[in-house]
Short mmCIF file of C-alpha atoms and ligand atoms in Angstrom, two decimals:
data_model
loop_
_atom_site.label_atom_id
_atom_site.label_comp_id
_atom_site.label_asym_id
_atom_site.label_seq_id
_atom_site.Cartn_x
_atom_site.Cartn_y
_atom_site.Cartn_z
CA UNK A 1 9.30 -19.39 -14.84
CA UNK A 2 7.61 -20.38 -11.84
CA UNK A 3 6.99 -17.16 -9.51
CA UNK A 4 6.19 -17.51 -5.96
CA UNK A 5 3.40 -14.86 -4.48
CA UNK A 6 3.35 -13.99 -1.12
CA UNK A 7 0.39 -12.56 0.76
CA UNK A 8 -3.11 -12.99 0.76
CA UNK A 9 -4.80 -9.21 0.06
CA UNK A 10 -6.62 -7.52 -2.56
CA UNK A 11 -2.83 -6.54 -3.63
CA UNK A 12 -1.46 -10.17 -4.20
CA UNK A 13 -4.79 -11.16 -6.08
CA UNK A 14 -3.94 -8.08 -8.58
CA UNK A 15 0.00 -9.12 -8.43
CA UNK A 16 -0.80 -13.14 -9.19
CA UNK A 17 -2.97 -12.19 -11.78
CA UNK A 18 -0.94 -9.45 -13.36
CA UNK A 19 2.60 -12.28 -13.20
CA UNK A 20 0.23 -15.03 -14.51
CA UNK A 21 -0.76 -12.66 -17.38
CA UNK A 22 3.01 -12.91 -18.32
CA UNK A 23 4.21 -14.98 -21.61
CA UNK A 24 7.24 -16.52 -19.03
CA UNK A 25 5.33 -17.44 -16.50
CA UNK A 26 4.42 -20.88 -16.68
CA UNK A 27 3.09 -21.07 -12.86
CA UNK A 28 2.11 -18.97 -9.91
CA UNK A 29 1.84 -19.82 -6.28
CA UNK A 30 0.07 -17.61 -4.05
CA UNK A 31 0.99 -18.52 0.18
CA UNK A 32 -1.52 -18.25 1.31
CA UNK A 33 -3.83 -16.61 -1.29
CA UNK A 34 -7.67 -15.72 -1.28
CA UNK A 35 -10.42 -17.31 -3.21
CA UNK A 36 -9.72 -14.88 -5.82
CA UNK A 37 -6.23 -15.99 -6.53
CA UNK A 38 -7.43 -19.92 -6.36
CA UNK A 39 -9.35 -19.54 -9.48
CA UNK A 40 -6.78 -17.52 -11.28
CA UNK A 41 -5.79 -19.25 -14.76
CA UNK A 42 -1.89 -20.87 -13.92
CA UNK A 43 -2.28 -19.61 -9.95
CA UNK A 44 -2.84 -22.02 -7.56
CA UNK A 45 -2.88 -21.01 -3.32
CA UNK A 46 -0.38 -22.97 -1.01
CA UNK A 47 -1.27 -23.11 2.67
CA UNK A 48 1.48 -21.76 4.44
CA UNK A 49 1.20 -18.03 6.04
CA UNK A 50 3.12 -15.06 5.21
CA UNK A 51 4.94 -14.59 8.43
CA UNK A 52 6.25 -18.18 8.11
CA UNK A 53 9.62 -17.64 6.41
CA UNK A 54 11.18 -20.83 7.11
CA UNK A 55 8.01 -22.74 5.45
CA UNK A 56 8.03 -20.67 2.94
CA UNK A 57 11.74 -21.29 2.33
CA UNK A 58 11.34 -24.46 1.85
CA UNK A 59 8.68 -24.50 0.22
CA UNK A 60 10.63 -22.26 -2.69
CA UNK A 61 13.47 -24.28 -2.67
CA UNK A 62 11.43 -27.58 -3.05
CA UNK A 63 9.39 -26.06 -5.72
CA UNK A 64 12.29 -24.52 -7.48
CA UNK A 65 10.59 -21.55 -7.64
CA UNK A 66 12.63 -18.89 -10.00
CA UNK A 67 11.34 -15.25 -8.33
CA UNK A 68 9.17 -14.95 -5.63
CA UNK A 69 7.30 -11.46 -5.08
CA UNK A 70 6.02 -10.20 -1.44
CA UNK A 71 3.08 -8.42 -0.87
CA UNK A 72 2.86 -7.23 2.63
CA UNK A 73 5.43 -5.68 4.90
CA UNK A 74 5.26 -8.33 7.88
CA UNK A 75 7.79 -10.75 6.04
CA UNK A 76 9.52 -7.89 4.86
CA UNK A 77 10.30 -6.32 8.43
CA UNK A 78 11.15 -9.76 9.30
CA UNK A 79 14.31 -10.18 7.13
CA UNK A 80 12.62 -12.62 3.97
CA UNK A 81 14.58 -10.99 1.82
CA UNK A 82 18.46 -11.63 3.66
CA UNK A 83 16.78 -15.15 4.26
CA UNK A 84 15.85 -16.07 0.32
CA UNK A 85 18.66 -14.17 -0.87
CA UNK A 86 21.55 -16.60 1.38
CA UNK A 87 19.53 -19.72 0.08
CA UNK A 88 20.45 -18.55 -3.00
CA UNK A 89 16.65 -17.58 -3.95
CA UNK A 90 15.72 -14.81 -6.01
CA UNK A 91 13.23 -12.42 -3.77
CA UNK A 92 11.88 -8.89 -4.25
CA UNK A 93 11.76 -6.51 -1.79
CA UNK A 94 13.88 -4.52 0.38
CA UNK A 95 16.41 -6.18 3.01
CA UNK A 96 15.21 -6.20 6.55
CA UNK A 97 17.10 -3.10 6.98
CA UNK A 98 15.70 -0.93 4.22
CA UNK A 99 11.75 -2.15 5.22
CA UNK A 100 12.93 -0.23 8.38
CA UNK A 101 11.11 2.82 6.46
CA UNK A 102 7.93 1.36 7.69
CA UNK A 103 8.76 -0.89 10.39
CA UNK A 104 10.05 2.20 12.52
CA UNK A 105 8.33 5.05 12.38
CA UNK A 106 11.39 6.86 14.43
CA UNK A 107 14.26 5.24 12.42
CA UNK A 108 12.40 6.75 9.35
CA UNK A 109 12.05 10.48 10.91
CA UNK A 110 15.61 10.36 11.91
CA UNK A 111 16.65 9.11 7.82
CA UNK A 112 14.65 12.16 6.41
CA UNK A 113 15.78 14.95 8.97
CA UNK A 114 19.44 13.42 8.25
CA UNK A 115 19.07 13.75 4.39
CA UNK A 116 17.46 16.75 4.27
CA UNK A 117 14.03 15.25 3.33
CA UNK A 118 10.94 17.54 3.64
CA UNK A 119 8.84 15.90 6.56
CA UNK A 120 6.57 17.41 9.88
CA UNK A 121 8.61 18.78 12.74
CA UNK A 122 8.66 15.93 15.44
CA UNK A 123 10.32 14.28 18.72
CA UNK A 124 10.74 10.90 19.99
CA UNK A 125 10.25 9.47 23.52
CA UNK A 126 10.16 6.68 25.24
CA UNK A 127 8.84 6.51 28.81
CA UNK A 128 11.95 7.31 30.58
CA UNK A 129 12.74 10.32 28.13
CA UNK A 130 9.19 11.37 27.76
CA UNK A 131 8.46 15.14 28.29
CA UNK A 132 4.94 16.37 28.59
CA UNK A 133 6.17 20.03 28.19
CA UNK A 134 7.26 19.28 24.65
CA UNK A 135 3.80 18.27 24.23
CA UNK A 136 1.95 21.18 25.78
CA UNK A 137 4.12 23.50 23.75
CA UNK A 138 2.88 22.39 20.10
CA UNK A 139 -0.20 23.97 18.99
CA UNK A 140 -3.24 21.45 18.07
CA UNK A 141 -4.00 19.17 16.82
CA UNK A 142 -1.01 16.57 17.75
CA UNK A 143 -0.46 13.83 15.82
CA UNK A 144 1.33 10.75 17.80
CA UNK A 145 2.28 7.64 16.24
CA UNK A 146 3.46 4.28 17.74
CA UNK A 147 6.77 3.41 16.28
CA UNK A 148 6.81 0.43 15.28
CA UNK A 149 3.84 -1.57 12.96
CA UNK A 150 0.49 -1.21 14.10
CA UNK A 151 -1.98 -2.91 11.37
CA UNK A 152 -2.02 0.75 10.28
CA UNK A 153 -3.71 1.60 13.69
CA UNK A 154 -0.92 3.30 15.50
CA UNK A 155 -1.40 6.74 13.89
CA UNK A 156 -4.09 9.24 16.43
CA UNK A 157 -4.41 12.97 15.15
CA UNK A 158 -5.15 14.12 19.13
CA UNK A 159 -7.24 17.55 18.85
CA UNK A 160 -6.24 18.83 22.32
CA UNK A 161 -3.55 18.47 24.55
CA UNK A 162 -5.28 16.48 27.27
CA UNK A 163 -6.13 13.89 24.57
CA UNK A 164 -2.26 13.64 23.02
CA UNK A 165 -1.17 12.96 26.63
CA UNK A 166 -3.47 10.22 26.84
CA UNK A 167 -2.84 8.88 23.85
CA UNK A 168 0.75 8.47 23.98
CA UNK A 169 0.10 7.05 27.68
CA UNK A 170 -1.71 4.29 26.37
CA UNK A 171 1.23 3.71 23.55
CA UNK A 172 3.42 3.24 26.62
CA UNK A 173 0.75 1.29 28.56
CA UNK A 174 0.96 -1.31 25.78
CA UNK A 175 -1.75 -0.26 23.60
CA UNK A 176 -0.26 -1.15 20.86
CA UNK A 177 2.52 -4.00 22.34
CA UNK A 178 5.66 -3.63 21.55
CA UNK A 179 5.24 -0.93 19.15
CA UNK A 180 4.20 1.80 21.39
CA UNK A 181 7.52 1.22 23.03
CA UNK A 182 8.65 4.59 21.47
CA UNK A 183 6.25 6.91 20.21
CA UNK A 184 6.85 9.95 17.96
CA UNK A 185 5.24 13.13 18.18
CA UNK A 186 5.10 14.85 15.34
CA UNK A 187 3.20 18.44 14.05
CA UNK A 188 -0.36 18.29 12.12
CA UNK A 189 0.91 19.42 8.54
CA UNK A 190 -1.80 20.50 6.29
CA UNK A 191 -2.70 19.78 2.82
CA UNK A 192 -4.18 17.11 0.41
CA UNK A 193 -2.60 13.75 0.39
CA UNK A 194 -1.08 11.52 -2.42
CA UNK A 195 0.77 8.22 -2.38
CA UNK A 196 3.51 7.82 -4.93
CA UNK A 197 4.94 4.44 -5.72
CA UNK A 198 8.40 3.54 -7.45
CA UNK A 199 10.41 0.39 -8.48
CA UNK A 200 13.55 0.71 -6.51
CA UNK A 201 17.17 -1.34 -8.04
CA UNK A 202 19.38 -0.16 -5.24
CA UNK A 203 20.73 3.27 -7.02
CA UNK A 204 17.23 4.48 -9.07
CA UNK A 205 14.16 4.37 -9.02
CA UNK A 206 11.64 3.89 -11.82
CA UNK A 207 8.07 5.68 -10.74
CA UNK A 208 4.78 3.89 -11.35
CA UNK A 209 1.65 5.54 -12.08
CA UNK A 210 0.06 7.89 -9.79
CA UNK A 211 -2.28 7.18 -7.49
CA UNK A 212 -4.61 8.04 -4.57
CA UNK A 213 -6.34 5.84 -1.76
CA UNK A 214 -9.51 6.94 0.58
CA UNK A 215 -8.58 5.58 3.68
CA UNK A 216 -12.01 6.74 5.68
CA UNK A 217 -14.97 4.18 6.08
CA UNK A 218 -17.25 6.95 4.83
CA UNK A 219 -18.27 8.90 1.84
CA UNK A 220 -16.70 12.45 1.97
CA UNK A 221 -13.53 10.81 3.71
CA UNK A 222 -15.55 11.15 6.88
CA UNK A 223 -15.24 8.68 9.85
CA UNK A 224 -12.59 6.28 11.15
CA UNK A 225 -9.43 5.48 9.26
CA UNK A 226 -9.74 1.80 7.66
CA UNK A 227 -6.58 0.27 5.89
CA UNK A 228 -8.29 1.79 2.80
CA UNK A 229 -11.72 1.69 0.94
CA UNK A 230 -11.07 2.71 -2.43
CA UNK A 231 -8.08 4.32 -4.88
CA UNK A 232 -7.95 5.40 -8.10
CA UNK A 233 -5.23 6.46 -10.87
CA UNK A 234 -4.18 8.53 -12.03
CA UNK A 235 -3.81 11.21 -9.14
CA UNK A 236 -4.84 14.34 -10.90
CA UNK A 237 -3.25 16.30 -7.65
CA UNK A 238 -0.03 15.03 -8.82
CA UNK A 239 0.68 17.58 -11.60
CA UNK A 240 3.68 16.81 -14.05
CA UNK A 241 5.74 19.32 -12.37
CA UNK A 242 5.03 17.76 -8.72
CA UNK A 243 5.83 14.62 -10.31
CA UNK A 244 9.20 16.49 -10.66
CA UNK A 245 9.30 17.37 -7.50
CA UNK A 246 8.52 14.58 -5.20
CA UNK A 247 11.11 12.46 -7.56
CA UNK A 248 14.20 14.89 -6.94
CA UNK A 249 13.16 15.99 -3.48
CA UNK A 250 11.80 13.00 -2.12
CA UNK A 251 12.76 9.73 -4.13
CA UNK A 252 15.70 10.02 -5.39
CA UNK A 253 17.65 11.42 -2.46
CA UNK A 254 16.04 8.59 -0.47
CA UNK A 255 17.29 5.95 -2.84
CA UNK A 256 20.58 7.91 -2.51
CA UNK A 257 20.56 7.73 1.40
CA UNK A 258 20.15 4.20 1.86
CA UNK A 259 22.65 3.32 -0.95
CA UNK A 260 25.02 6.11 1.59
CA UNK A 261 24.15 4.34 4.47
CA UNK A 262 24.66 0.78 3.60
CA UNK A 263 21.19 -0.35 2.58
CA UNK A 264 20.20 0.10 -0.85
CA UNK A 265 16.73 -0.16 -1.43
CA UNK A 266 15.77 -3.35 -3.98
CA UNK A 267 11.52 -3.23 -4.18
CA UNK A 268 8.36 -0.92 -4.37
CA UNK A 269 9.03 1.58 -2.09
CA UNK A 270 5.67 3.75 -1.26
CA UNK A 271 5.55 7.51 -0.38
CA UNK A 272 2.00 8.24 1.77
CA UNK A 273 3.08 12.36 1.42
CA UNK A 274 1.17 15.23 2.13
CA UNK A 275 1.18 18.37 -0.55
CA UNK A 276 1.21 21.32 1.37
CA UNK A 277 -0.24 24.86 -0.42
CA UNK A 278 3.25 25.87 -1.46
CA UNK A 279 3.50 22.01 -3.31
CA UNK A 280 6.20 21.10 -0.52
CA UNK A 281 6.01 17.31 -0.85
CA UNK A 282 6.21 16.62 2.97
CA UNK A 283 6.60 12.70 3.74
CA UNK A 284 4.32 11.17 6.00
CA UNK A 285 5.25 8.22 5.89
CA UNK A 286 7.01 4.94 3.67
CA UNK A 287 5.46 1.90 3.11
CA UNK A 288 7.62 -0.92 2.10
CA UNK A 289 5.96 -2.84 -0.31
CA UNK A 290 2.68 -1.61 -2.74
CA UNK A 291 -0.43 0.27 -1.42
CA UNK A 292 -3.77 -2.17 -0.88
CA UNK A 293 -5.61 -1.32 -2.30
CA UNK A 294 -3.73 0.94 -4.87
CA UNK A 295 -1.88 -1.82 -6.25
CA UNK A 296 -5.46 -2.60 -8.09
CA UNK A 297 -6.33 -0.03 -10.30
CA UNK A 298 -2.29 0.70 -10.86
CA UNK A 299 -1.89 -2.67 -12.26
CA UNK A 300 -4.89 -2.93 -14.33
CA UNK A 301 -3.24 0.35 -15.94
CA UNK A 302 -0.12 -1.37 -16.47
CA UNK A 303 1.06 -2.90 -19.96
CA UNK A 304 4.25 -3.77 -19.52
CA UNK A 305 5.49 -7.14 -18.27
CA UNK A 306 5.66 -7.02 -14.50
CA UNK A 307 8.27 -9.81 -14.62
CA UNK A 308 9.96 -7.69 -16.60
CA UNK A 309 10.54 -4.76 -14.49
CA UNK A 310 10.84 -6.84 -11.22
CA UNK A 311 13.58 -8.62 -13.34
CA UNK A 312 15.16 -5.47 -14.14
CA UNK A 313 15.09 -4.16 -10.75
CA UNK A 314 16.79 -7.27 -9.28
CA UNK A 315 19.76 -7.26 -11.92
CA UNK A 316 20.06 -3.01 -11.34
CA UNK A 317 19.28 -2.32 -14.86
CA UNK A 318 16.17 0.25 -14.19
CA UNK A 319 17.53 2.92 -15.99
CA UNK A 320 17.36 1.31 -19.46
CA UNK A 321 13.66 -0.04 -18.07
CA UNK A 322 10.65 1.24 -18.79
CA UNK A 323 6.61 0.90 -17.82
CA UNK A 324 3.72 1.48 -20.44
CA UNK A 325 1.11 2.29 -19.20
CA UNK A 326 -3.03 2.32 -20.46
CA UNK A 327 -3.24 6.20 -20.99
CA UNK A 328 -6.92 5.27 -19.04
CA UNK A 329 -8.25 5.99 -15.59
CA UNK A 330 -8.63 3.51 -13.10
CA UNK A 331 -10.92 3.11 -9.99
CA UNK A 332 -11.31 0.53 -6.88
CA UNK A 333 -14.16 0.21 -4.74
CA UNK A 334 -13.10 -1.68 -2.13
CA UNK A 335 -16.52 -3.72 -0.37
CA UNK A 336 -15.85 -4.46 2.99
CA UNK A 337 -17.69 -6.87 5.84
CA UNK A 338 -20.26 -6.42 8.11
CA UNK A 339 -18.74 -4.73 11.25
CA UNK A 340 -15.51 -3.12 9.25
CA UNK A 341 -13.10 -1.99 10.74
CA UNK A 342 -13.67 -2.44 14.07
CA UNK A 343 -14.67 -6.03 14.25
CA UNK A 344 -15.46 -7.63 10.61
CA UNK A 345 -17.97 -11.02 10.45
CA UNK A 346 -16.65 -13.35 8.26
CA UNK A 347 -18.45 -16.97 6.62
CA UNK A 348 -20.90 -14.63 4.67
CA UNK A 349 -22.02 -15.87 1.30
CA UNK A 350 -20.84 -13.52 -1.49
CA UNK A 351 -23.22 -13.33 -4.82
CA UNK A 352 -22.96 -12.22 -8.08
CA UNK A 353 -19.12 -12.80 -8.76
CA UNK A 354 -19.89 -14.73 -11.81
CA UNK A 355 -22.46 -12.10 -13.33
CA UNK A 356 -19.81 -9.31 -12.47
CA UNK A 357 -16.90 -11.22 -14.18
CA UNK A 358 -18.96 -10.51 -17.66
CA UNK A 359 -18.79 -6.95 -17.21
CA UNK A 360 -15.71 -5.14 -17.99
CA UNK A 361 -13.21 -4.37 -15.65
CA UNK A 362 -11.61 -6.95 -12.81
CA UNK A 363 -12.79 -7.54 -9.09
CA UNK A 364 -9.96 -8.68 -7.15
CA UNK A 365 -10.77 -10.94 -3.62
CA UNK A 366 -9.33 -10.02 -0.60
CA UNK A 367 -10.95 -11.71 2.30
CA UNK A 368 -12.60 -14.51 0.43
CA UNK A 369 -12.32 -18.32 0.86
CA UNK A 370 -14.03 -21.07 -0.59
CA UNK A 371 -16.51 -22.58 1.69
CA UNK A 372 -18.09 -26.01 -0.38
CA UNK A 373 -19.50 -24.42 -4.07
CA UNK A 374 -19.68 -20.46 -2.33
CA UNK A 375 -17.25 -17.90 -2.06
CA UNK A 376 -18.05 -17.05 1.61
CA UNK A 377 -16.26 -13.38 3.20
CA UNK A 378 -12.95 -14.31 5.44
CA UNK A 379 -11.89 -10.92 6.41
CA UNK A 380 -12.48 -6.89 6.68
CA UNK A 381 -11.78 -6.32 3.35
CA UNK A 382 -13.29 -8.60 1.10
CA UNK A 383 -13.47 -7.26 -2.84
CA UNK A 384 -12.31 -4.46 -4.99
CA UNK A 385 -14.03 -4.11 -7.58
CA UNK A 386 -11.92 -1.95 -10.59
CA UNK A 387 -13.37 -0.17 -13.24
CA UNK A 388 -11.65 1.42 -16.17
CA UNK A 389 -12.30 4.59 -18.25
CA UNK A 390 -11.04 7.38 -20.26
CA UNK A 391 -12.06 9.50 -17.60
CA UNK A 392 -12.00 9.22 -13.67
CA UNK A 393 -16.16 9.54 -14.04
CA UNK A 394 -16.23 6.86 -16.82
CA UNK A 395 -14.31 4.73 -14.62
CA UNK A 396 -16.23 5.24 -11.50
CA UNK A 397 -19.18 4.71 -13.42
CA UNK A 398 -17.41 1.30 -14.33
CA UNK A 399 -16.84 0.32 -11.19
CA UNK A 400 -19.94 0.74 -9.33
CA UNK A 401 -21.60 -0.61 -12.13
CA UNK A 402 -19.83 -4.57 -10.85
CA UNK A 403 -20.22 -3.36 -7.17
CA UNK A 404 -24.10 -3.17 -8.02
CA UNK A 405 -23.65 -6.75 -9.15
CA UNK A 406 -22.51 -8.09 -5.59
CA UNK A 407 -24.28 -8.67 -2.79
CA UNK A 408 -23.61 -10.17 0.58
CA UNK A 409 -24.89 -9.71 4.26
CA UNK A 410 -23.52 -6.10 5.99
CA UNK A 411 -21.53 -5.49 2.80
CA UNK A 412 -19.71 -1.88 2.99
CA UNK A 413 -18.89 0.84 0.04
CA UNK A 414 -18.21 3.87 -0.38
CA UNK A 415 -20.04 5.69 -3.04
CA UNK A 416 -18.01 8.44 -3.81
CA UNK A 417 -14.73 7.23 -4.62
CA UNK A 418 -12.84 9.26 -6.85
CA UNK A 419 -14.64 12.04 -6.12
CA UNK A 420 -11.55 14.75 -5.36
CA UNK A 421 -10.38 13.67 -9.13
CA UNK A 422 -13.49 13.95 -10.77
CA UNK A 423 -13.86 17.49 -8.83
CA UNK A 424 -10.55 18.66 -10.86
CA UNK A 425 -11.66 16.98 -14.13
CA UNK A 426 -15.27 19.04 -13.65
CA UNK A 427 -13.70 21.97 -13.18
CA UNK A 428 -11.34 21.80 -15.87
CA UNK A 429 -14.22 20.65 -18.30
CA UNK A 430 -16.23 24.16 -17.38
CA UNK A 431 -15.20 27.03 -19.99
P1 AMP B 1 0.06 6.76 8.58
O1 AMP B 1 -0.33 5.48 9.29
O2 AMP B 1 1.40 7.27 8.95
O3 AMP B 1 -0.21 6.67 7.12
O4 AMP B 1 -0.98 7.87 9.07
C1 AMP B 1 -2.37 7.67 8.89
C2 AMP B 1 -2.98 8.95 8.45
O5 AMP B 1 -2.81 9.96 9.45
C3 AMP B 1 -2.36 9.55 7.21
O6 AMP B 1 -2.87 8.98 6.05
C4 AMP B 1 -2.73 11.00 7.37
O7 AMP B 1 -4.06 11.21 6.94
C5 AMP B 1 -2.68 11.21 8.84
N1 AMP B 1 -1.40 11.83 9.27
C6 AMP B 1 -0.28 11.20 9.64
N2 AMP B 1 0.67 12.08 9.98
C7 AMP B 1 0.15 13.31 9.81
C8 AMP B 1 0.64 14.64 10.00
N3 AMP B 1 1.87 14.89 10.45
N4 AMP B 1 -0.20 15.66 9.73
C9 AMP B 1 -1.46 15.44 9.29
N5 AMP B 1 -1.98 14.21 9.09
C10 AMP B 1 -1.20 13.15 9.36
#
């Protein structure tokens, strides 16, 4: 098979590698691919960008390429899917209407209220149907999201009132283009967050391994939100019985919906949800595609044949699929560039790659590119180093021990990822 990557993350390095690792895959293309996936054994980049479906069209019909796999939600939200699927291409993902889930934050509210989905109170406005009063009358904080896609930016937890009313001003001022067009307010809901990931075929959905991202640039989960400096799995907060849970009150009647409303949902489909104290599984939002950088320590843990299941989920024959998975923990350090997130420097030369690719475990590039005989930084996240253990510790430990072989100028990490998990597993240890 020849298998067609698309995306250029931390994500599609772990997915080209994982396909490649596949006894049918003869070849893997990666458009537009990192450094990372360049050096990959069978993987080779193409230079054409992820947004550019009709390149990348032809490019997959000249190449006869047999399944092609997309990493981020951009080509997602802009219909790849409908367009591979009339040239009579094999694609995974979700239809341009089901990656609606993420690429309207308002479409999605609407979905969960209809179906009965546990999710925060909220309202929607535009500028001509805003009301301040609705505003004033929630109690603090306020959280107001753009609707549309935002790079993961469009999401402001406003502590007072004054500050929620300037916030969604500046959605409507353009802040955030086109997206801040409408802008939902929604209530501050409590609790500890998880992601959950599935494998949708249109009518079930097949659950991955748990998992749990640290999406602030500092240790302790303190300061600005950043697309995501580290994740680990499993997620011990996801017990077996809220496993249970989030799958009957959360997946599958959203699988159900969309199949009830015309759109059923082919692809990962990714729950960001928020545990409340009671274990209510309240959605905060859907992704539609994998987690970056999740997607790396989940697919080190996986032992099945990803073809396989993205086979299986294409032909609608989940429910006689299966995943095995390394009974193992998993952790990701993601190192990130000088000025992250705000502003990150790129064409910084990045050492030690070969001295940590001796040490067990995998670092996956992100924003790498090859500059002459160096691997040089190209964007705000640039590695994630994954380590593997038999506990969340042991893989920590693993982890940091190839961050500590990498250096290069400004570098970011966190040191402390993991650390909610290996909380749980200290407390359990003590008698
Ligand atoms: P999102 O872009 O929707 O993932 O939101 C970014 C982050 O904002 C989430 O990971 C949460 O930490 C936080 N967040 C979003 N909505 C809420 C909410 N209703 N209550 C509390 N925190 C929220």
């Amino acid at each position: 098979m020849r298998v067609l990557i698309v995306g250029s993350g931390g994500r599609e390095h772990a997915l080209a590698w994982k396909v490649a690792a596949s006894p049918r895959v003869a070849h893997v293309y990666v458009a537009p691919g990192n450094a990372g996936t360049a050096a990959e054994p069978r993987c080779e980049n193409v230079p054409i960008g992820a947004d550019d479906l009709p390149a990348l069209k032809a490019f997959a019909l000249r190449e006869r390429i047999d399944l092609t796999i997309i990493g981020p939600e951009g080509p997602l939200v802009l219909g790849i899917v409908d367009e591979f699927r009339a040239a009579g291409l094999r694609c995974f993902g979700p239809s341009r209407g089901g990656a609606r889930l993420e690429g309207s934050k308002a479409f999605t509210k609407e979905f969960l209220s209809r179906h009965g989905i546990p999710t925060a109170r909220y309202a929607r406005f535009t500028r001509a149907s805003f009301d301040p009063g609705f505003v004033r009358a929630q109690r603090p904080p306020i959280v107001v999201k753009a609707d549309g896609l935002a790079a993961g930016k469009g999401v402001v937890i406003a502590p007072t009132h004054a500050e929620a009313l300037a916030t969604i001003e500046a959605m409507f001022a353009g802040a955030f283009g086109s997206a801040g067009e409408t802008v939902v307010v929604e209530e501050f809901l409590a609790g500890e967050e998880a992601s959950f990931i599935v494998v949708a075929d249109g009518a079930r959905a097949l659950p991955l391994a748990t998992s749990q991202d640290h999406k602030r640039i500092g240790d302790g989960d303190l300061g600005p939100n950043t697309g995501g400096m580290g994740a680990y799995s499993p997620a011990p907060v996801v017990t077996a019985a809220q496993h249970a849970r989030i799958m009957r009150e959360v997946i599958e009647p959203t699988i159900r919906g969309l199949a009830a409303d015309g759109m059923p949902y082919t692809g990962f489909l990714y729950a960001g949800l928020m545990i409340a104290a009671d274990g209510t599984p309240n959605v905060i939002e859907f992704n539609c595609r994998l987690g970056d950088p999740e997607t790396q320590p989940i697919l080190m843990r996986l032992e099945s044949d990803l073809v396989d299941l993205v086979e299986a989920a294409l032909d609608g024959r989940l429910a006689a699929a299966a995943a095995r998975w390394d009974p193992r923990a998993a952790v990701g350090v993601v190192l990130a560039a000088a000025g992250y997130p705000d502003a990150p420097r790129k064409g910084d030369p990045i050492e030690g790659l070969e001295a940590a690719a001796r040490l067990p475990g995998k670092v996956f590039h992100a924003g790498t590119q090859r500059a002459g005989e160096q691997v040089v930084t190209a964007g705000g996240r640039v590695l994630c180093a994954v380590g593997c253990g038999n506990t969340v510790a042991a893989a920590q430990h693993a982890a940091y021990a190839l961050v500590d072989t990498i250096r290069f100028a400004g570098m970011q990490c966190r040191r402390d990822i993991g650390f909610r998990a290996i909380a749980r597993e200290r407390a359990a240890a003590r008698p």
